[in-house]
Amino acid sequence: MDINKYTPKFRIKNKDLLHLADLSPEEIFELLYTARSMKKKYKVGEITNMLRGKTVGLLFGNVSTRTRVSFELGIRQLGGDYIFLPKNETQLSRGESVKDTAAMLGRYGLSALVLRGFNDEELEEFAACADIPVVNGISDTSHPLQILSDLFTIWEKKGKLENLKLAYIGDGNNIANSLIIGCSKCDMNIAIASPSGYSPARSIVERGMQFGDILITDSVAEAVKDADIVYTDVFISMSDEDDEKKKAKLEKYRVTKGVMALAKEDALFMHCMPVRRGEEVSAEVADGPQSIMYDQAENRLHLNKAVLTLLTMGDK
Ligand code: CP
Ligand code: NVA
């Protein structure tokens, strides 16, 4: 479906945002159109107070720069308030159950809860036990907010999503998983190049294949051929142990100028950040003219505002 032919209602049925697999293409488009509208309003200084009188809980189990700052500022820009809760300063760190934590948080008047660094089972349990919207701010298997922001950025830069080809090079991690689902739901073509043993999980690939063709290969050249976008991420994620063997296997999957030259001439380079220059990408590509990683990071602000606005509009 062509996003440019879609008429947004600025509403979604979903009450939680755990994984992109839970969203229909239309719901993804609703979020992207809302992010676009948020950005326009922000740029002209228009007051947006969709969260007036509301407080959002930010329960973070791992470190963050972009996700934390874009939520904290985004919530303030929407006239709301937040409570930042490092997981290790809550009773969760001493064994209190997810069920009790989730059931109780809504009773204090929180309007939504953003969780970071929880596993899929815990996310599901939070969503089932909390009577407020629950948002996944990153897990070891997915990063839906990042990829929604990336789809918004691609739409801004290329003017469309449908039929674009995105090549992801590197570790088949949470970013790769969410790209597979997000891109295929938006009718983009996606190719993933990873060394053997580090491809995305088969279940994710099969899920994505319900929506479109996905190429899984160990050949960087095959993946980037005719690509409109080349995307990479760190070799070692927050949920991984440092692993020299893995880094050595991924060495050939660094995005360099030579790799970019195999893609379309006007191809863009994307990275969710943080970046390790010289590891998954060379400095000249990360800081070069094709790189749009700072735009991706900037758009996290507008996308997060869109998510909180649409999820907190009705009752869960
Ligand atoms: N991309 C991203 O989620 O950045 P942070 O880890 O800094 O939040
Ligand atoms: N794959 C990375 C993404 C960071 C935004 C990680 O999970 O650490």
CSV table of N, CA and C and ligand atoms in Angstrom, one decimal, residues 63-67 116 143 146 272-274 300, ligand 1:
chain,number,residue,atom,x,y,z
A,63,VAL,N,21.0,1.5,29.7
A,63,VAL,CA,21.4,2.9,29.4
A,63,VAL,C,20.8,3.4,28.1
A,64,SER,N,20.7,4.7,28.0
A,64,SER,CA,20.1,5.3,26.8
A,64,SER,C,20.4,6.7,26.7
A,65,THR,N,20.6,7.2,25.5
A,65,THR,CA,20.8,8.6,25.3
A,65,THR,C,19.5,9.1,24.5
A,66,ARG,N,19.4,8.6,23.3
A,66,ARG,CA,18.3,9.1,22.4
A,66,ARG,C,16.9,8.8,22.9
A,67,THR,N,16.7,7.6,23.4
A,67,THR,CA,15.3,7.2,23.8
A,67,THR,C,14.9,8.0,25.0
A,116,ARG,N,12.1,-0.3,28.9
A,116,ARG,CA,13.4,-0.5,28.1
A,116,ARG,C,14.2,-1.5,28.8
A,143,HIS,N,13.1,-3.3,18.4
A,143,HIS,CA,13.2,-1.9,18.7
A,143,HIS,C,12.2,-1.1,17.8
A,146,GLN,N,12.4,2.8,17.2
A,146,GLN,CA,13.5,3.2,16.3
A,146,GLN,C,13.1,3.0,14.8
A,272,CYS,N,21.1,3.3,13.6
A,272,CYS,CA,20.2,3.7,14.7
A,272,CYS,C,21.0,4.5,15.8
A,273,MET,N,22.3,4.4,15.8
A,273,MET,CA,23.2,4.9,16.8
A,273,MET,C,22.9,4.3,18.2
A,274,PRO,N,23.9,4.2,19.0
A,274,PRO,CA,25.3,4.6,18.9
A,274,PRO,C,26.1,3.9,17.9
A,300,ARG,N,13.3,10.7,16.3
A,300,ARG,CA,12.8,9.9,17.5
A,300,ARG,C,11.9,10.8,18.3
B,1,CP,N1,18.9,4.3,19.1
B,1,CP,C1,18.7,4.3,20.4
B,1,CP,O1,17.8,3.6,20.9
B,1,CP,O2,19.5,5.1,21.1
B,1,CP,P1,19.7,5.0,22.7
B,1,CP,O3,20.3,3.7,23.0
B,1,CP,O4,20.7,6.1,23.0
B,1,CP,O5,18.4,5.3,23.4
